[in-house]
Every structure is written in C-alpha cells, then in structure tokens.
Tab-separated table of C-alpha atoms in Angstrom:
chain	number	residue	atom	x	y	z
Y	1	UNK	CA	0.000	0.000	0.000
Y	2	UNK	CA	2.801	2.296	0.928
Y	3	UNK	CA	4.479	1.450	-2.249
Y	4	UNK	CA	1.359	2.271	-4.267
Y	5	UNK	CA	0.966	5.619	-2.443
Y	6	UNK	CA	4.609	6.476	-3.111
Y	7	UNK	CA	4.194	5.624	-6.745
Y	8	UNK	CA	1.036	7.715	-6.916
Y	9	UNK	CA	2.868	10.702	-5.458
Y	10	UNK	CA	5.672	10.295	-7.961
Y	11	UNK	CA	3.229	10.009	-10.833
Y	12	UNK	CA	1.324	13.027	-9.576
Y	13	UNK	CA	4.445	15.106	-9.320
Y	14	UNK	CA	5.387	14.190	-12.852
Y	15	UNK	CA	1.980	15.148	-14.108
Y	16	UNK	CA	2.140	18.536	-12.456
Y	17	UNK	CA	5.582	19.470	-13.894
Y	18	UNK	CA	5.278	22.203	-16.541
Y	19	UNK	CA	6.817	21.312	-19.915
Y	20	UNK	CA	10.082	23.192	-20.677
Y	21	UNK	CA	9.538	25.757	-23.498
Y	22	UNK	CA	12.012	26.792	-26.243
Y	23	UNK	CA	11.942	30.296	-24.803
Y	24	UNK	CA	13.063	29.036	-21.411
Y	25	UNK	CA	15.976	27.166	-22.966
Y	26	UNK	CA	16.899	30.241	-24.997
Y	27	UNK	CA	16.838	32.465	-21.937
Y	28	UNK	CA	19.002	30.036	-20.005
Y	29	UNK	CA	21.606	29.835	-22.766
Y	30	UNK	CA	21.638	33.610	-23.169
Y	31	UNK	CA	22.119	34.121	-19.478
Y	32	UNK	CA	25.139	31.897	-19.590
Y	33	UNK	CA	26.851	33.103	-22.802
Y	34	UNK	CA	25.402	36.141	-24.625
Y	35	UNK	CA	23.275	39.217	-24.344
Y	36	UNK	CA	20.365	39.660	-26.726
Y	37	UNK	CA	22.337	42.408	-28.495
Y	38	UNK	CA	25.346	40.174	-29.030
Y	39	UNK	CA	23.254	37.238	-30.276
Y	40	UNK	CA	20.952	39.020	-32.654
Y	41	UNK	CA	23.009	42.066	-33.731
Y	42	UNK	CA	20.829	44.704	-32.138
Y	43	UNK	CA	24.026	46.490	-30.990
Y	44	UNK	CA	26.704	46.479	-33.705
Y	45	UNK	CA	29.336	48.663	-32.065
Y	46	UNK	CA	31.664	45.841	-31.167
Y	47	UNK	CA	31.174	44.149	-34.521
Y	48	UNK	CA	31.982	47.362	-36.416
Y	49	UNK	CA	35.064	48.030	-34.310
Y	50	UNK	CA	36.368	44.497	-34.771
Y	51	UNK	CA	35.727	44.634	-38.508
Y	52	UNK	CA	37.546	47.943	-38.890
Y	53	UNK	CA	40.495	46.821	-36.773
Y	54	UNK	CA	40.744	43.627	-38.765
Y	55	UNK	CA	40.803	45.562	-42.042
Y	56	UNK	CA	43.459	47.956	-40.724
Y	57	UNK	CA	45.610	45.043	-39.543
Y	58	UNK	CA	45.239	43.403	-42.947
Y	59	UNK	CA	46.276	46.614	-44.729
Y	60	UNK	CA	49.236	47.056	-42.383
Y	61	UNK	CA	50.475	43.581	-43.277
Y	62	UNK	CA	50.081	44.258	-46.992
Y	63	UNK	CA	51.855	47.616	-46.674
Y	64	UNK	CA	54.944	45.916	-45.302
Y	65	UNK	CA	55.258	44.060	-48.579
Y	66	UNK	CA	54.352	47.159	-50.633
Y	67	UNK	CA	51.369	45.235	-52.001
Y	68	UNK	CA	49.475	48.337	-53.065
Y	69	UNK	CA	47.487	46.613	-55.816
Y	70	UNK	CA	46.229	44.031	-53.329
Y	71	UNK	CA	45.113	46.727	-50.886
Y	72	UNK	CA	43.201	48.565	-53.588
Y	73	UNK	CA	41.761	45.351	-55.005
Y	74	UNK	CA	40.471	44.246	-51.610
Y	75	UNK	CA	39.034	47.492	-50.259
Y	76	UNK	CA	38.350	49.938	-53.097
Y	77	UNK	CA	35.761	51.326	-53.415
Y	78	UNK	CA	34.996	51.345	-49.709
Y	79	UNK	CA	31.274	51.830	-50.316
Y	80	UNK	CA	31.088	48.468	-52.081
Y	81	UNK	CA	33.695	46.497	-50.155
Y	82	UNK	CA	32.922	47.699	-46.603
Y	83	UNK	CA	29.332	49.031	-46.606
Y	84	UNK	CA	28.801	48.361	-42.873
Y	85	UNK	CA	31.763	50.599	-41.971
Y	86	UNK	CA	30.499	53.341	-44.284
Y	87	UNK	CA	26.955	53.202	-42.833
Y	88	UNK	CA	28.412	53.358	-39.324
Y	89	UNK	CA	30.684	56.341	-40.225
Y	90	UNK	CA	33.667	54.236	-39.183
Y	91	UNK	CA	35.650	54.130	-42.425
Y	92	UNK	CA	37.904	57.195	-42.061
Y	93	UNK	CA	41.038	55.310	-41.017
Y	94	UNK	CA	40.532	52.754	-43.758
Y	95	UNK	CA	40.056	55.504	-46.355
Y	96	UNK	CA	43.325	57.163	-45.268
Y	97	UNK	CA	45.201	53.894	-45.668
Y	98	UNK	CA	43.522	53.230	-48.993
Y	99	UNK	CA	44.368	56.743	-50.219
Y	100	UNK	CA	48.028	56.143	-49.453
Y	101	UNK	CA	47.972	52.926	-51.489
Y	102	UNK	CA	46.250	54.727	-54.379
Y	103	UNK	CA	48.906	57.433	-54.228
Y	104	UNK	CA	51.656	54.814	-54.391
Y	105	UNK	CA	50.060	53.569	-57.595
Y	106	UNK	CA	49.901	57.082	-59.043
Y	107	UNK	CA	46.096	57.208	-58.820
Y	108	UNK	CA	46.151	60.629	-57.196
Y	109	UNK	CA	42.674	61.840	-58.166
Y	110	UNK	CA	41.072	58.826	-56.504
Y	111	UNK	CA	43.326	59.198	-53.452
Y	112	UNK	CA	42.363	62.853	-53.092
Y	113	UNK	CA	38.641	61.989	-53.264
Y	114	UNK	CA	39.053	59.495	-50.425
Y	115	UNK	CA	40.908	62.019	-48.284
Y	116	UNK	CA	38.392	64.771	-48.970
Y	117	UNK	CA	35.729	62.471	-47.529
Y	118	UNK	CA	37.966	62.005	-44.463
Y	119	UNK	CA	38.392	65.762	-44.042
Y	120	UNK	CA	34.657	66.384	-44.417
Y	121	UNK	CA	33.994	63.805	-41.706
Y	122	UNK	CA	36.721	65.093	-39.334
Y	123	UNK	CA	37.755	68.658	-40.272
Y	124	UNK	CA	40.209	68.967	-37.373
Y	125	UNK	CA	41.957	65.654	-37.874
Y	126	UNK	CA	45.652	66.433	-38.454
Y	127	UNK	CA	46.385	63.132	-40.178
Y	128	UNK	CA	43.615	63.594	-42.738
Y	129	UNK	CA	44.636	67.176	-43.457
Y	130	UNK	CA	48.338	66.457	-43.785
Y	131	UNK	CA	47.686	63.338	-45.877
Y	132	UNK	CA	45.494	65.271	-48.307
Y	133	UNK	CA	48.074	68.070	-48.573
Y	134	UNK	CA	50.898	65.577	-49.132
Y	135	UNK	CA	48.961	63.637	-51.784
Y	136	UNK	CA	48.224	66.849	-53.710
Y	137	UNK	CA	51.866	67.918	-53.377
Y	138	UNK	CA	53.109	64.495	-54.459
Y	139	UNK	CA	50.994	64.582	-57.605
Y	140	UNK	CA	52.518	67.968	-58.473
Y	141	UNK	CA	56.007	66.579	-57.974
Y	142	UNK	CA	55.211	63.627	-60.246
Y	143	UNK	CA	54.041	66.108	-62.880
Y	144	UNK	CA	57.241	68.137	-62.434
Y	145	UNK	CA	59.236	64.950	-63.075
Y	146	UNK	CA	57.096	64.294	-66.170
Y	147	UNK	CA	55.665	61.053	-64.782
Y	148	UNK	CA	52.141	62.391	-65.277
Y	149	UNK	CA	50.493	65.384	-66.921
Y	150	UNK	CA	49.139	68.273	-64.868
Y	151	UNK	CA	49.041	71.809	-66.223
Y	152	UNK	CA	47.014	75.006	-66.514
Y	153	UNK	CA	43.987	75.407	-64.280
Y	154	UNK	CA	44.211	71.812	-63.057
Y	155	UNK	CA	47.748	72.461	-61.812
Y	156	UNK	CA	46.787	75.782	-60.215
Y	157	UNK	CA	43.830	74.137	-58.446
Y	158	UNK	CA	46.045	71.318	-57.201
Y	159	UNK	CA	48.581	73.815	-55.815
Y	160	UNK	CA	45.792	75.726	-54.053
Y	161	UNK	CA	44.442	72.465	-52.602
Y	162	UNK	CA	47.853	71.505	-51.228
Y	163	UNK	CA	48.424	74.936	-49.683
Y	164	UNK	CA	44.977	75.033	-48.059
Y	165	UNK	CA	45.432	71.715	-46.289
Y	166	UNK	CA	49.095	72.254	-45.396
Y	167	UNK	CA	48.072	75.545	-43.798
Y	168	UNK	CA	45.299	73.895	-41.768
Y	169	UNK	CA	47.601	71.043	-40.735
Y	170	UNK	CA	50.186	73.602	-39.590
Y	171	UNK	CA	47.516	75.356	-37.504
Y	172	UNK	CA	46.567	72.033	-35.916
Y	173	UNK	CA	50.213	71.175	-35.170
Y	174	UNK	CA	52.203	74.438	-35.160
Y	175	UNK	CA	55.317	72.832	-33.648
Y	176	UNK	CA	55.599	70.213	-36.385
Y	177	UNK	CA	58.440	69.789	-38.860
Y	178	UNK	CA	57.212	67.693	-41.770
Y	179	UNK	CA	54.335	69.897	-42.943
Y	180	UNK	CA	56.571	72.974	-42.943
Y	181	UNK	CA	59.255	71.085	-44.892
Y	182	UNK	CA	56.781	69.824	-47.476
Y	183	UNK	CA	55.144	73.207	-47.898
Y	184	UNK	CA	58.606	74.695	-48.363
Y	185	UNK	CA	59.162	72.204	-51.169
Y	186	UNK	CA	55.807	73.155	-52.671
Y	187	UNK	CA	56.803	76.818	-52.744
Y	188	UNK	CA	60.401	76.376	-53.881
Y	189	UNK	CA	60.328	73.348	-56.162
Y	190	UNK	CA	56.830	73.442	-57.641
Y	191	UNK	CA	56.049	77.174	-57.727
Y	192	UNK	CA	59.617	78.488	-57.979
Y	193	UNK	CA	59.008	80.881	-55.078
Y	194	UNK	CA	62.252	80.753	-53.096
Y	195	UNK	CA	61.452	83.382	-50.446
Y	196	UNK	CA	58.272	81.805	-49.028
Y	197	UNK	CA	59.960	78.425	-49.445
Y	198	UNK	CA	62.860	79.570	-47.287
Y	199	UNK	CA	60.441	80.823	-44.626
Y	200	UNK	CA	58.858	77.365	-44.407
Y	201	UNK	CA	62.223	75.582	-44.172
Y	202	UNK	CA	63.396	78.007	-41.490
Y	203	UNK	CA	60.237	77.339	-39.489
Y	204	UNK	CA	60.775	73.585	-39.774
Y	205	UNK	CA	64.356	73.990	-38.532
Y	206	UNK	CA	63.326	76.261	-35.651
Y	207	UNK	CA	60.531	73.906	-34.580
Y	208	UNK	CA	62.884	70.940	-34.313
Y	209	UNK	CA	65.583	72.871	-32.517
Y	210	UNK	CA	63.167	74.116	-29.843
Y	211	UNK	CA	62.030	70.570	-28.961
Y	212	UNK	CA	63.359	68.966	-25.804
Y	213	UNK	CA	65.444	65.799	-26.018
Y	214	UNK	CA	62.431	63.781	-24.863
Y	215	UNK	CA	60.199	65.331	-27.533
Y	216	UNK	CA	62.818	64.673	-30.211
Y	217	UNK	CA	62.960	61.055	-29.110
Y	218	UNK	CA	59.167	60.738	-29.317
Y	219	UNK	CA	59.121	62.372	-32.761
Y	220	UNK	CA	62.342	60.900	-34.101
Y	221	UNK	CA	60.718	60.199	-37.482
Y	222	UNK	CA	60.650	63.977	-38.133
Y	223	UNK	CA	64.412	64.379	-37.821
Y	224	UNK	CA	64.847	63.363	-41.456
Y	225	UNK	CA	62.748	66.307	-42.614
Y	226	UNK	CA	64.558	68.614	-40.206
Y	227	UNK	CA	67.874	67.674	-41.845
Y	228	UNK	CA	66.378	68.048	-45.310
Y	229	UNK	CA	65.055	71.484	-44.309
Y	230	UNK	CA	68.542	72.525	-43.189
Y	231	UNK	CA	69.940	71.316	-46.533
Y	232	UNK	CA	67.293	73.096	-48.586
Y	233	UNK	CA	67.599	76.324	-46.622
Y	234	UNK	CA	71.350	76.372	-47.342
Y	235	UNK	CA	70.647	76.295	-51.081
Y	236	UNK	CA	68.036	79.064	-50.904
Y	237	UNK	CA	70.201	81.230	-48.668
Y	238	UNK	CA	73.002	80.958	-51.218
Y	239	UNK	CA	70.630	81.894	-54.045
Y	240	UNK	CA	69.524	84.911	-52.005
Y	241	UNK	CA	73.145	86.062	-51.752
Y	242	UNK	CA	73.708	85.068	-48.125
Y	243	UNK	CA	76.725	82.837	-48.611
Y	244	UNK	CA	77.920	83.102	-45.021
Y	245	UNK	CA	74.616	81.866	-43.586
Y	246	UNK	CA	74.437	79.193	-46.282
Y	247	UNK	CA	77.863	77.913	-45.219
Y	248	UNK	CA	76.684	77.696	-41.602
Y	249	UNK	CA	73.633	75.714	-42.683
Y	250	UNK	CA	75.445	73.184	-44.858
Y	251	UNK	CA	78.000	72.675	-42.078
Y	252	UNK	CA	75.118	72.004	-39.665
Y	253	UNK	CA	73.613	69.577	-42.176
Y	254	UNK	CA	76.889	67.651	-42.432
Y	255	UNK	CA	77.102	67.464	-38.648
Y	256	UNK	CA	73.484	66.443	-37.992
Y	257	UNK	CA	73.409	63.908	-40.816
Y	258	UNK	CA	76.771	62.315	-40.068
Y	259	UNK	CA	75.279	59.128	-38.595
Y	260	UNK	CA	72.017	58.887	-40.519
Y	261	UNK	CA	73.068	59.946	-44.060
Y	262	UNK	CA	69.513	60.886	-45.034
Y	263	UNK	CA	71.121	63.017	-47.760
Y	264	UNK	CA	73.968	61.478	-49.736
Y	265	UNK	CA	77.515	62.680	-49.166
Y	266	UNK	CA	77.762	63.529	-52.857
Y	267	UNK	CA	74.882	66.009	-52.649
Y	268	UNK	CA	76.025	67.539	-49.381
Y	269	UNK	CA	79.605	68.062	-50.521
Y	270	UNK	CA	78.437	69.359	-53.874
Y	271	UNK	CA	76.371	71.955	-51.980
Y	272	UNK	CA	79.406	72.771	-49.853
Y	273	UNK	CA	81.528	73.169	-52.994
Y	274	UNK	CA	78.924	75.402	-54.599
Y	275	UNK	CA	78.836	77.674	-51.546
Y	276	UNK	CA	82.643	77.921	-51.440
Y	277	UNK	CA	82.639	78.691	-55.170
Y	278	UNK	CA	80.145	81.534	-54.681
Y	279	UNK	CA	82.288	82.876	-51.843
Y	280	UNK	CA	85.363	82.828	-54.147
Y	281	UNK	CA	87.025	80.152	-52.008
Y	282	UNK	CA	88.066	78.142	-55.027
Y	283	UNK	CA	90.553	75.813	-53.363
Y	284	UNK	CA	87.939	74.847	-50.752
Y	285	UNK	CA	85.385	74.427	-53.535
Y	286	UNK	CA	87.728	72.148	-55.462
Y	287	UNK	CA	88.376	69.941	-52.429
Y	288	UNK	CA	84.679	69.644	-51.607
Y	289	UNK	CA	83.780	68.793	-55.197
Y	290	UNK	CA	86.521	66.194	-55.528
Y	291	UNK	CA	85.185	64.533	-52.377
Y	292	UNK	CA	81.648	64.714	-53.792
Y	293	UNK	CA	82.861	62.870	-56.900
Y	294	UNK	CA	84.635	60.292	-54.782
Y	295	UNK	CA	81.457	59.772	-52.695
Y	296	UNK	CA	79.060	59.354	-55.598
Y	297	UNK	CA	78.089	55.762	-56.228
Y	298	UNK	CA	78.393	53.775	-59.408
Y	299	UNK	CA	75.705	54.676	-61.899
Y	300	UNK	CA	74.823	57.888	-60.090
Y	301	UNK	CA	74.514	61.076	-62.115
Y	302	UNK	CA	77.743	63.053	-61.735
Y	303	UNK	CA	77.532	65.596	-64.540
Y	304	UNK	CA	76.551	68.470	-62.238
Y	305	UNK	CA	79.643	67.833	-60.084
Y	306	UNK	CA	81.939	67.674	-63.117
Y	307	UNK	CA	80.466	70.901	-64.487
Y	308	UNK	CA	81.020	72.929	-61.305
Y	309	UNK	CA	84.464	71.424	-60.797
Y	310	UNK	CA	85.411	72.469	-64.343
Y	311	UNK	CA	84.297	76.042	-63.614
Y	312	UNK	CA	86.282	75.930	-60.385
Y	313	UNK	CA	89.426	74.932	-62.279
Y	314	UNK	CA	88.801	77.821	-64.685
Y	315	UNK	CA	88.583	80.171	-61.712
Y	316	UNK	CA	91.876	78.732	-60.444
Y	317	UNK	CA	93.488	79.410	-63.820
Y	318	UNK	CA	93.806	75.732	-64.758
Y	319	UNK	CA	92.072	75.325	-68.142
Y	320	UNK	CA	93.786	71.988	-68.805
Y	321	UNK	CA	92.319	70.514	-65.608
Y	322	UNK	CA	88.978	72.044	-66.535
Y	323	UNK	CA	89.056	70.295	-69.930
Y	324	UNK	CA	90.072	67.024	-68.298
Y	325	UNK	CA	87.091	67.338	-65.947
Y	326	UNK	CA	84.688	68.120	-68.809
Y	327	UNK	CA	85.937	65.053	-70.659
Y	328	UNK	CA	84.914	62.907	-67.685
Y	329	UNK	CA	81.324	62.791	-68.971
Y	330	UNK	CA	80.663	61.171	-72.394
Y	331	UNK	CA	79.469	63.678	-74.989
Y	332	UNK	CA	76.093	62.010	-75.501
Y	333	UNK	CA	75.220	62.638	-71.845
Y	334	UNK	CA	76.138	66.341	-71.798
Y	335	UNK	CA	73.103	68.497	-71.145
Y	336	UNK	CA	72.854	72.145	-72.321
Y	337	UNK	CA	74.216	73.657	-69.087
Y	338	UNK	CA	77.175	71.276	-69.274
Y	339	UNK	CA	77.920	72.294	-72.841
Y	340	UNK	CA	77.874	75.995	-71.871
Y	341	UNK	CA	80.730	75.379	-69.454
Y	342	UNK	CA	82.434	73.180	-72.046
Y	343	UNK	CA	82.271	76.124	-74.478
Y	344	UNK	CA	83.712	78.456	-71.816
Y	345	UNK	CA	86.626	76.059	-71.308
Y	346	UNK	CA	87.278	75.945	-75.051
Y	347	UNK	CA	87.127	79.739	-75.330
Y	348	UNK	CA	89.627	80.061	-72.493
Y	349	UNK	CA	91.943	77.845	-74.527
Y	350	UNK	CA	91.356	80.019	-77.618
Y	351	UNK	CA	89.338	77.347	-79.471
Y	352	UNK	CA	86.489	79.669	-80.496
Y	353	UNK	CA	85.423	77.759	-83.600
Y	354	UNK	CA	84.887	74.547	-81.640
Y	355	UNK	CA	83.030	76.448	-78.912
Y	356	UNK	CA	80.774	78.111	-81.489
Y	357	UNK	CA	80.046	74.740	-83.109
Y	358	UNK	CA	78.969	73.272	-79.761
Y	359	UNK	CA	76.746	76.264	-78.895
Y	360	UNK	CA	75.052	76.206	-82.303
Y	361	UNK	CA	74.272	72.511	-81.800
Y	362	UNK	CA	72.748	73.301	-78.412
Y	363	UNK	CA	70.635	76.090	-79.930
Y	364	UNK	CA	69.132	73.643	-82.417
Y	365	UNK	CA	68.018	71.226	-79.696
Y	366	UNK	CA	67.288	73.413	-76.682
Y	367	UNK	CA	63.746	74.783	-76.627
Y	368	UNK	CA	63.861	76.114	-73.072
Y	369	UNK	CA	67.117	77.967	-72.460
Y	370	UNK	CA	68.366	78.777	-75.945
Y	371	UNK	CA	68.960	82.412	-74.917
Y	372	UNK	CA	71.905	81.326	-72.740
Y	373	UNK	CA	73.679	79.737	-75.709
Y	374	UNK	CA	72.889	82.749	-77.900
Y	375	UNK	CA	74.464	85.176	-75.415
Y	376	UNK	CA	77.592	83.012	-75.279
Y	377	UNK	CA	77.704	83.140	-79.074
Y	378	UNK	CA	77.378	86.942	-78.891
Y	379	UNK	CA	80.357	87.042	-76.527
Y	380	UNK	CA	82.409	84.890	-78.906
Y	381	UNK	CA	81.631	87.242	-81.798
Y	382	UNK	CA	82.601	90.199	-79.603
Y	383	UNK	CA	85.928	88.518	-78.822
Y	384	UNK	CA	86.493	87.915	-82.534
Y	385	UNK	CA	85.582	91.537	-83.359
Y	386	UNK	CA	82.465	90.728	-85.403
Y	387	UNK	CA	80.117	93.283	-83.802
Y	388	UNK	CA	77.248	92.798	-86.284
Y	389	UNK	CA	77.162	89.011	-85.806
Y	390	UNK	CA	77.242	89.517	-82.046
Y	391	UNK	CA	74.302	91.962	-82.213
Y	392	UNK	CA	72.313	89.416	-84.217
Y	393	UNK	CA	72.915	86.714	-81.576
Y	394	UNK	CA	71.949	89.063	-78.735
Y	395	UNK	CA	68.805	90.161	-80.588
Y	396	UNK	CA	67.793	86.523	-81.156
Y	397	UNK	CA	68.350	85.867	-77.441
Y	398	UNK	CA	66.019	88.750	-76.504
Y	399	UNK	CA	63.326	87.619	-78.911
Y	400	UNK	CA	63.498	84.003	-77.736
Y	401	UNK	CA	63.340	84.994	-74.070
Y	402	UNK	CA	60.400	87.347	-74.601
Y	403	UNK	CA	58.509	84.755	-76.640
Y	404	UNK	CA	59.187	81.936	-74.177
Y	405	UNK	CA	58.886	83.687	-70.829
Y	406	UNK	CA	57.047	86.915	-71.628
Y	407	UNK	CA	59.685	89.112	-69.978
Y	408	UNK	CA	62.543	91.425	-70.922
Y	409	UNK	CA	65.931	89.710	-71.155
Y	410	UNK	CA	68.264	92.144	-69.398
Y	411	UNK	CA	71.522	90.484	-70.416
Y	412	UNK	CA	70.436	90.398	-74.034
Y	413	UNK	CA	69.592	94.130	-74.002
Y	414	UNK	CA	72.933	94.925	-72.402
Y	415	UNK	CA	74.902	93.060	-75.073
Y	416	UNK	CA	72.814	94.500	-77.901
Y	417	UNK	CA	73.502	98.014	-76.658
Y	418	UNK	CA	77.192	97.368	-76.047
Y	419	UNK	CA	77.760	95.741	-79.446
Y	420	UNK	CA	75.792	98.483	-81.210
Y	421	UNK	CA	78.120	100.999	-79.577
Y	422	UNK	CA	81.166	98.986	-80.655
Y	423	UNK	CA	79.767	98.922	-84.218
Y	424	UNK	CA	79.471	102.721	-84.186
Y	425	UNK	CA	75.655	102.701	-84.001
Y	426	UNK	CA	75.536	105.121	-81.067
Y	427	UNK	CA	71.875	106.150	-81.448
Y	428	UNK	CA	70.743	102.528	-81.484
Y	429	UNK	CA	72.981	101.790	-78.503
Y	430	UNK	CA	71.401	104.719	-76.616
Y	431	UNK	CA	67.880	103.512	-77.446
Y	432	UNK	CA	68.631	99.997	-76.186
Y	433	UNK	CA	70.345	101.454	-73.139
Y	434	UNK	CA	67.203	103.422	-72.295
Y	435	UNK	CA	65.122	100.220	-72.514
Y	436	UNK	CA	67.493	98.500	-70.105
Y	437	UNK	CA	67.464	101.467	-67.709
Y	438	UNK	CA	63.660	101.421	-67.552
Y	439	UNK	CA	63.582	97.656	-66.938
Y	440	UNK	CA	66.580	97.102	-64.646
Y	441	UNK	CA	68.404	100.274	-63.671
Y	442	UNK	CA	70.857	98.441	-61.397
Y	443	UNK	CA	72.060	95.912	-63.981
Y	444	UNK	CA	75.807	95.150	-63.486
Y	445	UNK	CA	78.122	97.546	-65.384
Y	446	UNK	CA	75.159	99.558	-66.623
Y	447	UNK	CA	76.707	102.759	-65.268
Y	448	UNK	CA	79.915	102.150	-67.259
Y	449	UNK	CA	77.982	101.392	-70.448
Y	450	UNK	CA	75.916	104.531	-69.888
Y	451	UNK	CA	79.039	106.663	-69.568
Y	452	UNK	CA	80.527	105.187	-72.746
Y	453	UNK	CA	77.388	105.642	-74.847
Y	454	UNK	CA	76.244	109.026	-73.557
Y	455	UNK	CA	79.726	110.558	-73.672
Y	456	UNK	CA	80.068	109.448	-77.282
Y	457	UNK	CA	76.609	110.734	-78.243
Y	458	UNK	CA	77.377	114.124	-76.691
C-alpha cells in the first residue's frame, strides 16, 4: 500500500511538472553566454570596431610588402567592399590607408577623393589634413618629373588644394616639422618661389631645434625632414646672396646627418663646394667637389659635379684641368648647361670655332634655355671683333626669351647696346640702353655702359 501511495505521489508530481519551453531554454543559454544584443546584432558597435580593426591590420600587413594593388583590389571602393563601416561612419582610417595605397600607384585623383571624404567627416583631424596636402603635393612633384600630366587650371587648383590643407595642418600642429618642410618644397620646387619656401624651411628647422630631447625622441621620425630642411635652406640662402649663412647651414647639415646619411655625401659636398665657389674660395670648392665625386656611387649622375668642378678649375686658372674634368662625362650625356661650361673652357683655350660649333648645336636642340647659348655666341663674336654678328645673336636671345617667358631679357639688351656701340651705331645703342634702364636700372656695369654711350653721343 505504501508502495502504491509512493508511486502515486511520484506520478502526480510528474503530471504537475510544466513542460520546458524553447523560450526558457533560450533564456538560459543567453544568461550563460550572450546578451540579446550580441546574439541578434541589435548592438553592432563591437562588430563594427572588430571589422575595422581587422581591415586595418590586414592593410598594415600588406603595406609591409608594398602590395598596393592588393590593398586597392580588396578594399576599393569602400562603399562596395565595406558598406557596414560606411553606414556606421567608421571608415575614415581605412580611407586614409587606402588613399596612401592609391597614391603609391599614381592614382592621385582617386586618393584625393578618399581624403576629402575624411576631411569632411573630421575637419580637425591632423592626419587627414596632412595626408590630403601631401597627396596633392606628391601629384605635383610627379608632374614636375614628367611622370604624369598636370598643367594650366588643373595644376593651379592642385597647388591651391595643397596649400589650403598644409596651412590647416600647420595650424593644428604648429610645432611640427614635416608639414613645414613639405610646404617649403611646394613653394620652392613646384612654384619656384624661393622666399616663401625659405620661410617654411626656417620654421621647420626652428621647430625641431626648440624641442626637448624627450620630444625629439618621441618624434624621431621627423628628424629626417629637419635635416632636409637645413639642406634646402642652405641652397636658398646661397641663391639669395647670403653665402655666409648658407655655409653655416650646410656645415650644420653635415654634422646632424653624419650618422644617418639621409642626404647622400655627394649632394652635401656638392652643396658645400657650390657655396665655397660663390664665396670665391676656389681651393675649398675644389676639395669639396673632388670629395663629392669620390662619394658618388656607381651609376649615379655626376655631370653636375663635373660641371662645377670644371668652372672651379677655370677660376683657379687651370684650363687643362677644366678640360680634363669636362671630358669625364661622355658627350652624348652632356646636357645644355654642361655644354655651356664646355664652351667656356674651349674659349679660355682660344678654341672659339669649336666652342661656337657646340653652342650652335645646343641652340638647335634646346627649346627652353636657348637664350643662354645665344648670349655666349654673342660674346664669342665680340671677342672675334664681329660686332654685327654679335648683335644678331643678342637680338635673337632677346626675342626668344620674350617669346618663351614673356619678360625682358636684361643680359640680351645689355649686349645688344654694347655691341651696337662697338659697331658705331651710337643712337641705337642709346635707345637699347634706355630700354634696359627702364627695366633694370641696377644691372651690373650699366653705369659704365651709360658713360661710354652718352659721352660718345654728346
């Protein structure tokens, strides 16, 4: 009986147990492992972050192998390849990375579009601003090196774009180095504006030199552009006539770059030789240039070193050494500026016919700086006493310069006037002299030419 009652109780308890529902199981599992948001994607923040970080890590790995095509193939366009990141406004970092890869492939217009989206999303993001400025600048440099075509309004717009974003990046990080260096290059190398270029390089130098040792350690990657700014400022200071300051700068560059060699020894010692040459320290110039030649690697272009060294030997009164130096570059590799110095060396040796032959050949081929060859030809004719032929060369130089550059060629006017005077055409000499006076009243030796012409006409 007891057994039957026990069994009845057991059976009764079983009958009164509620069946377990799917919802109950689901709730139990969720309580143990996941939240509703994590299971069913109601909250996507973590998913988006993990996706973005995974993409960035993938791009980083591909960058190490310079696999730019793979990066672009995988993630461009972002709207198609990573729509979730775009919808969540989380694609800025990916776009910056993608823009860099596009730039490496020379696809600058597409890179700029990506970075403009980044800037629109985060106007005060230094990395986006500086990246956009650099990409615009880099495209201009590629055009300068004739690796792509960019001219007219498109070029002017690209320059304006680079300046606008460099300026904003500099405002966001006023103690930086790299943006000031790159903007200096934009001014000096792309726009041929040395004065504002020098200001930017000087600011880059000053910014680095005011950093503490700890700050320099943290920003060590900017030291390269500090050294390059010192190097560039030396060149511009020399061009501005400040040889003493230029010498200080190139000496600083040699000292700061001694361990790193960011700039080759050949370039640094060539710059040193050029400064010494401008300061009339010809022995020092010769020594620096010989070391530059010695330091230049096999296959490296050396014609610019040979050319300045030849002029240095001329200044030292050693035409034979100058000719030997000129002969160090095969004739087929001699560019117009090289041939001008070659002609000067020949003239110094009294070989005017050979010099004239070389300059006439250059005139036939040179569509950019033909006026320089023509003035040298005018000087040869003056030396030979053929005033009329010299006037013709000087006149052609003036016409070419005006047609090509739209400006008055002062040196050409000077030689036209001088040779007209030598030919006895005093009125014509006076007329040309007046043109030169109105255009450049401080031209070298203008006062002496004026006295010769005006005294004769009176």
